Amino acid sequence: MNEIYAIFMNFLKRLFGNDKIGEVTDENGNEIGKFMPKPEIPIDDEFMHNFKNNGGKFLYCENKNELRLNFSEILKENKWDHTEAYCSNKSICEDFDHTHLTFNKNLGACFFLSDCEFLISNTGAILMSSCQLGDKKLSDLPLNFIIIAKTSQLIKTIGEGLQNINKRYDRNLPTNITTIKTFDENKDSDFMNYGSTPKNLYLLLLEDL
């Protein structure tokens, strides 16, 4: 098979007069054929790359203790230690009841604290619904977001996310389904992001696999 491939590549080089045809290397510098399928990027690596490229801030947490520690560091860094957090998730409020935060649904709160539906790897976006947002638009909520997610929520595409929402909620489908993918108000937006509401967003990703 390798011999046939070499003959084929030599034919192309003679035909087009280009010694570099097909000389593509992988991440280790090994030569691979131009017409061979590219190795698939792991879904977590793809998400982290796209998420950071969108301007998001990412912190990986191996366990809940590390999650609480990283959360406290975010509060200290931004001087949010004694502020209000908009949070409607009772479980999340209980996880951080050791802080000096006041949890409420005040739109004038310092930051929005929530979980999410899924993390979309091919765009680096965060998929949310009325289960997190209620009936509020993204533009209604505070500029600052802290999102708590788990590695099991990583999926490839938004289509896959919508399918999983259908399975998860069955006949009680949530409304207000939307994605957030602009996390830097100074970042140039492409056509797909036009008109979106940028958020200063921290993602705390908890390992659960």
Short mmCIF file of the C-alpha atoms (twelve columns), coordinates in Angstrom:
data_MODEL
# 
_entry.id   MODEL 
# 
loop_
_atom_site.group_PDB 
_atom_site.id 
_atom_site.type_symbol 
_atom_site.label_atom_id 
_atom_site.label_alt_id 
_atom_site.label_comp_id 
_atom_site.label_asym_id 
_atom_site.label_seq_id 
_atom_site.Cartn_x 
_atom_site.Cartn_y 
_atom_site.Cartn_z 
_atom_site.pdbx_PDB_model_num 
ATOM 1   C CA . MET A 1   0.000   0.000  0.000   1 
ATOM 2   C CA . ASN A 2   2.809   2.421  0.916   1 
ATOM 3   C CA . GLU A 3   4.597   1.593  -2.356  1 
ATOM 4   C CA . ILE A 4   1.458   2.333  -4.398  1 
ATOM 5   C CA . TYR A 5   0.982   5.623  -2.525  1 
ATOM 6   C CA . ALA A 6   4.620   6.624  -3.199  1 
ATOM 7   C CA . ILE A 7   4.226   5.888  -6.927  1 
ATOM 8   C CA . PHE A 8   1.047   7.955  -7.010  1 
ATOM 9   C CA . MET A 9   2.694   10.917 -5.269  1 
ATOM 10  C CA . ASN A 10  5.707   10.781 -7.591  1 
ATOM 11  C CA . PHE A 11  3.324   10.860 -10.558 1 
ATOM 12  C CA . LEU A 12  1.639   13.987 -9.194  1 
ATOM 13  C CA . LYS A 13  5.001   15.688 -8.603  1 
ATOM 14  C CA . ARG A 14  6.100   15.006 -12.201 1 
ATOM 15  C CA . LEU A 15  2.711   16.077 -13.539 1 
ATOM 16  C CA . PHE A 16  2.575   19.409 -11.702 1 
ATOM 17  C CA . GLY A 17  6.294   20.019 -11.335 1 
ATOM 18  C CA . ASN A 18  5.991   20.579 -7.584  1 
ATOM 19  C CA . ASP A 19  8.128   18.606 -5.149  1 
ATOM 20  C CA . LYS A 20  6.001   19.816 -2.224  1 
ATOM 21  C CA . ILE A 21  2.685   18.359 -3.339  1 
ATOM 22  C CA . GLY A 22  1.129   16.308 -0.595  1 
ATOM 23  C CA . GLU A 23  3.860   17.056 1.940   1 
ATOM 24  C CA . VAL A 24  1.730   17.884 4.957   1 
ATOM 25  C CA . THR A 25  2.998   17.290 8.484   1 
ATOM 26  C CA . ASP A 26  1.149   16.452 11.689  1 
ATOM 27  C CA . GLU A 27  1.687   18.097 15.083  1 
ATOM 28  C CA . ASN A 28  4.812   15.965 15.591  1 
ATOM 29  C CA . GLY A 29  6.369   16.993 12.286  1 
ATOM 30  C CA . ASN A 30  5.728   13.643 10.618  1 
ATOM 31  C CA . GLU A 31  4.855   13.796 6.927   1 
ATOM 32  C CA . ILE A 32  1.325   12.751 6.050   1 
ATOM 33  C CA . GLY A 33  -0.405  12.618 2.693   1 
ATOM 34  C CA . LYS A 34  -2.383  15.621 1.532   1 
ATOM 35  C CA . PHE A 35  -5.286  13.396 0.615   1 
ATOM 36  C CA . MET A 36  -5.283  11.438 3.868   1 
ATOM 37  C CA . PRO A 37  -7.987  12.387 6.439   1 
ATOM 38  C CA . LYS A 38  -6.740  14.770 9.116   1 
ATOM 39  C CA . PRO A 39  -6.644  13.442 12.682  1 
ATOM 40  C CA . GLU A 40  -9.764  14.518 14.584  1 
ATOM 41  C CA . ILE A 41  -9.159  17.039 17.381  1 
ATOM 42  C CA . PRO A 42  -10.401 15.851 20.806  1 
ATOM 43  C CA . ILE A 43  -13.669 17.577 21.663  1 
ATOM 44  C CA . ASP A 44  -12.332 19.159 24.868  1 
ATOM 45  C CA . ASP A 45  -9.281  20.612 23.086  1 
ATOM 46  C CA . GLU A 46  -11.468 21.966 20.287  1 
ATOM 47  C CA . PHE A 47  -13.834 23.637 22.738  1 
ATOM 48  C CA . MET A 48  -11.057 25.222 24.803  1 
ATOM 49  C CA . HIS A 49  -9.363  26.589 21.678  1 
ATOM 50  C CA . ASN A 50  -12.560 28.112 20.250  1 
ATOM 51  C CA . PHE A 51  -13.824 29.329 23.622  1 
ATOM 52  C CA . LYS A 52  -10.586 31.190 24.388  1 
ATOM 53  C CA . ASN A 53  -10.487 32.530 20.829  1 
ATOM 54  C CA . ASN A 54  -13.953 33.993 21.481  1 
ATOM 55  C CA . GLY A 55  -12.532 35.836 24.487  1 
ATOM 56  C CA . GLY A 56  -13.743 33.532 27.265  1 
ATOM 57  C CA . LYS A 57  -11.824 32.812 30.480  1 
ATOM 58  C CA . PHE A 58  -11.486 29.138 31.317  1 
ATOM 59  C CA . LEU A 59  -10.609 27.347 34.581  1 
ATOM 60  C CA . TYR A 60  -10.468 23.551 34.777  1 
ATOM 61  C CA . CYS A 61  -11.429 21.967 38.117  1 
ATOM 62  C CA . GLU A 62  -10.594 18.371 39.031  1 
ATOM 63  C CA . ASN A 63  -13.031 18.286 41.967  1 
ATOM 64  C CA . LYS A 64  -15.513 20.415 43.915  1 
ATOM 65  C CA . ASN A 65  -12.877 21.693 46.334  1 
ATOM 66  C CA . GLU A 66  -10.868 23.053 43.400  1 
ATOM 67  C CA . LEU A 67  -14.077 24.486 41.964  1 
ATOM 68  C CA . ARG A 68  -14.738 26.453 45.163  1 
ATOM 69  C CA . LEU A 69  -11.112 27.606 45.307  1 
ATOM 70  C CA . ASN A 70  -11.136 28.867 41.706  1 
ATOM 71  C CA . PHE A 71  -14.488 30.556 42.301  1 
ATOM 72  C CA . SER A 72  -13.064 32.398 45.307  1 
ATOM 73  C CA . GLU A 73  -10.043 33.476 43.252  1 
ATOM 74  C CA . ILE A 74  -12.337 34.975 40.605  1 
ATOM 75  C CA . LEU A 75  -14.153 36.944 43.304  1 
ATOM 76  C CA . LYS A 76  -10.873 38.246 44.736  1 
ATOM 77  C CA . GLU A 77  -9.426  39.129 41.337  1 
ATOM 78  C CA . ASN A 78  -12.469 41.228 40.443  1 
ATOM 79  C CA . LYS A 79  -13.236 42.514 43.970  1 
ATOM 80  C CA . TRP A 80  -16.623 40.780 43.929  1 
ATOM 81  C CA . ASP A 81  -16.226 39.256 47.414  1 
ATOM 82  C CA . HIS A 82  -19.038 41.224 49.085  1 
ATOM 83  C CA . THR A 83  -21.371 41.830 46.161  1 
ATOM 84  C CA . GLU A 84  -24.709 40.558 44.839  1 
ATOM 85  C CA . ALA A 85  -24.921 37.619 42.425  1 
ATOM 86  C CA . TYR A 86  -27.934 37.013 40.201  1 
ATOM 87  C CA . CYS A 87  -28.553 33.274 40.691  1 
ATOM 88  C CA . SER A 88  -31.785 31.280 40.402  1 
ATOM 89  C CA . ASN A 89  -30.214 27.844 40.909  1 
ATOM 90  C CA . LYS A 90  -30.664 26.832 44.554  1 
ATOM 91  C CA . SER A 91  -28.044 24.077 44.351  1 
ATOM 92  C CA . ILE A 92  -25.377 26.475 43.076  1 
ATOM 93  C CA . CYS A 93  -26.234 29.005 45.791  1 
ATOM 94  C CA . GLU A 94  -25.747 26.273 48.405  1 
ATOM 95  C CA . ASP A 95  -22.383 25.262 46.899  1 
ATOM 96  C CA . PHE A 96  -21.077 28.793 47.470  1 
ATOM 97  C CA . ASP A 97  -22.828 29.674 50.719  1 
ATOM 98  C CA . HIS A 98  -19.378 29.850 52.376  1 
ATOM 99  C CA . THR A 99  -18.785 33.165 50.565  1 
ATOM 100 C CA . HIS A 100 -19.954 36.657 51.525  1 
ATOM 101 C CA . LEU A 101 -22.130 36.918 48.426  1 
ATOM 102 C CA . THR A 102 -25.804 37.845 48.444  1 
ATOM 103 C CA . PHE A 103 -27.795 35.642 46.043  1 
ATOM 104 C CA . ASN A 104 -30.917 37.100 44.442  1 
ATOM 105 C CA . LYS A 105 -32.581 37.832 41.092  1 
ATOM 106 C CA . ASN A 106 -31.675 41.500 40.993  1 
ATOM 107 C CA . LEU A 107 -30.817 42.549 37.429  1 
ATOM 108 C CA . GLY A 108 -28.518 45.157 38.935  1 
ATOM 109 C CA . ALA A 109 -26.364 42.433 40.543  1 
ATOM 110 C CA . CYS A 110 -22.617 42.428 40.000  1 
ATOM 111 C CA . PHE A 111 -22.589 39.168 38.054  1 
ATOM 112 C CA . PHE A 112 -24.781 36.337 36.781  1 
ATOM 113 C CA . LEU A 113 -24.008 32.898 38.279  1 
ATOM 114 C CA . SER A 114 -25.465 29.828 36.584  1 
ATOM 115 C CA . ASP A 115 -25.035 26.397 35.084  1 
ATOM 116 C CA . CYS A 116 -25.769 25.764 31.382  1 
ATOM 117 C CA . GLU A 117 -27.242 23.157 29.054  1 
ATOM 118 C CA . PHE A 118 -24.197 22.231 26.941  1 
ATOM 119 C CA . LEU A 119 -20.781 23.410 25.746  1 
ATOM 120 C CA . ILE A 120 -20.485 23.476 21.926  1 
ATOM 121 C CA . SER A 121 -16.970 22.513 20.847  1 
ATOM 122 C CA . ASN A 122 -17.009 23.481 17.157  1 
ATOM 123 C CA . THR A 123 -17.866 27.121 17.968  1 
ATOM 124 C CA . GLY A 124 -16.710 27.504 21.577  1 
ATOM 125 C CA . ALA A 125 -20.248 28.595 22.517  1 
ATOM 126 C CA . ILE A 126 -22.330 27.984 25.637  1 
ATOM 127 C CA . LEU A 127 -25.881 26.709 25.107  1 
ATOM 128 C CA . MET A 128 -28.468 27.974 27.600  1 
ATOM 129 C CA . SER A 129 -32.246 27.935 27.971  1 
ATOM 130 C CA . SER A 130 -35.073 29.240 30.154  1 
ATOM 131 C CA . CYS A 131 -33.902 26.760 32.809  1 
ATOM 132 C CA . GLN A 132 -31.007 29.153 33.407  1 
ATOM 133 C CA . LEU A 133 -32.208 32.457 31.939  1 
ATOM 134 C CA . GLY A 134 -35.888 32.343 32.801  1 
ATOM 135 C CA . ASP A 135 -37.650 34.787 30.500  1 
ATOM 136 C CA . LYS A 136 -34.736 37.241 30.511  1 
ATOM 137 C CA . LYS A 137 -32.806 38.247 27.417  1 
ATOM 138 C CA . LEU A 138 -29.011 38.149 27.553  1 
ATOM 139 C CA . SER A 139 -29.009 41.933 27.224  1 
ATOM 140 C CA . ASP A 140 -31.123 42.190 30.408  1 
ATOM 141 C CA . LEU A 141 -28.591 40.296 32.538  1 
ATOM 142 C CA . PRO A 142 -25.389 41.640 34.132  1 
ATOM 143 C CA . LEU A 143 -22.299 42.089 31.967  1 
ATOM 144 C CA . ASN A 144 -20.295 39.615 34.070  1 
ATOM 145 C CA . PHE A 145 -21.037 35.879 33.926  1 
ATOM 146 C CA . ILE A 146 -19.660 32.951 35.910  1 
ATOM 147 C CA . ILE A 147 -20.830 29.663 34.386  1 
ATOM 148 C CA . ILE A 148 -20.468 26.276 36.105  1 
ATOM 149 C CA . ALA A 149 -20.322 23.295 33.725  1 
ATOM 150 C CA . LYS A 150 -19.180 19.664 33.679  1 
ATOM 151 C CA . THR A 151 -16.997 17.832 31.187  1 
ATOM 152 C CA . SER A 152 -19.936 15.513 30.385  1 
ATOM 153 C CA . GLN A 153 -21.722 18.543 28.897  1 
ATOM 154 C CA . LEU A 154 -19.182 18.887 26.074  1 
ATOM 155 C CA . ILE A 155 -20.722 18.132 22.680  1 
ATOM 156 C CA . LYS A 156 -19.701 18.751 19.077  1 
ATOM 157 C CA . THR A 157 -22.450 20.875 17.501  1 
ATOM 158 C CA . ILE A 158 -25.491 22.934 18.431  1 
ATOM 159 C CA . GLY A 159 -27.643 20.429 16.521  1 
ATOM 160 C CA . GLU A 160 -26.474 17.696 18.864  1 
ATOM 161 C CA . GLY A 161 -27.239 19.989 21.798  1 
ATOM 162 C CA . LEU A 162 -30.808 20.568 20.643  1 
ATOM 163 C CA . GLN A 163 -31.326 16.826 20.193  1 
ATOM 164 C CA . ASN A 164 -30.078 16.197 23.732  1 
ATOM 165 C CA . ILE A 165 -32.376 18.895 25.112  1 
ATOM 166 C CA . ASN A 166 -35.317 17.133 23.438  1 
ATOM 167 C CA . LYS A 167 -34.298 13.853 25.084  1 
ATOM 168 C CA . ARG A 168 -33.572 15.390 28.486  1 
ATOM 169 C CA . TYR A 169 -36.808 17.350 28.907  1 
ATOM 170 C CA . ASP A 170 -39.100 15.204 26.766  1 
ATOM 171 C CA . ARG A 171 -42.484 16.971 26.735  1 
ATOM 172 C CA . ASN A 172 -41.459 19.801 29.063  1 
ATOM 173 C CA . LEU A 173 -39.145 21.501 26.623  1 
ATOM 174 C CA . PRO A 174 -37.545 24.734 27.859  1 
ATOM 175 C CA . THR A 175 -37.938 27.963 25.942  1 
ATOM 176 C CA . ASN A 176 -35.549 30.878 25.420  1 
ATOM 177 C CA . ILE A 177 -32.856 28.564 24.008  1 
ATOM 178 C CA . THR A 178 -29.814 30.597 22.995  1 
ATOM 179 C CA . THR A 179 -26.043 30.460 22.734  1 
ATOM 180 C CA . ILE A 180 -23.380 32.801 24.076  1 
ATOM 181 C CA . LYS A 181 -20.171 32.981 22.063  1 
ATOM 182 C CA . THR A 182 -18.983 36.581 22.327  1 
ATOM 183 C CA . PHE A 183 -17.003 37.085 25.530  1 
ATOM 184 C CA . ASP A 184 -14.992 40.173 24.662  1 
ATOM 185 C CA . GLU A 185 -16.743 43.444 23.819  1 
ATOM 186 C CA . ASN A 186 -13.578 44.705 22.126  1 
ATOM 187 C CA . LYS A 187 -13.231 41.631 19.908  1 
ATOM 188 C CA . ASP A 188 -14.175 41.983 16.251  1 
ATOM 189 C CA . SER A 189 -17.371 40.048 15.552  1 
ATOM 190 C CA . ASP A 190 -17.921 37.975 12.432  1 
ATOM 191 C CA . PHE A 191 -21.229 37.908 10.545  1 
ATOM 192 C CA . MET A 192 -22.660 35.145 12.748  1 
ATOM 193 C CA . ASN A 193 -21.987 37.198 15.897  1 
ATOM 194 C CA . TYR A 194 -23.455 40.433 14.566  1 
ATOM 195 C CA . GLY A 195 -25.865 41.966 17.078  1 
ATOM 196 C CA . SER A 196 -24.943 39.533 19.871  1 
ATOM 197 C CA . THR A 197 -24.535 40.685 23.462  1 
ATOM 198 C CA . PRO A 198 -20.923 40.328 24.647  1 
ATOM 199 C CA . LYS A 199 -20.376 39.061 28.193  1 
ATOM 200 C CA . ASN A 200 -17.294 39.094 30.396  1 
ATOM 201 C CA . LEU A 201 -17.502 35.369 31.044  1 
ATOM 202 C CA . TYR A 202 -15.650 32.931 33.281  1 
ATOM 203 C CA . LEU A 203 -16.191 29.206 32.792  1 
ATOM 204 C CA . LEU A 204 -15.499 26.808 35.656  1 
ATOM 205 C CA . LEU A 205 -15.364 23.327 34.115  1 
ATOM 206 C CA . LEU A 206 -15.698 20.470 36.605  1 
ATOM 207 C CA . GLU A 207 -14.321 17.049 35.700  1 
ATOM 208 C CA . ASP A 208 -17.053 14.408 36.081  1 
ATOM 209 C CA . LEU A 209 -15.981 11.695 33.596  1 
# 
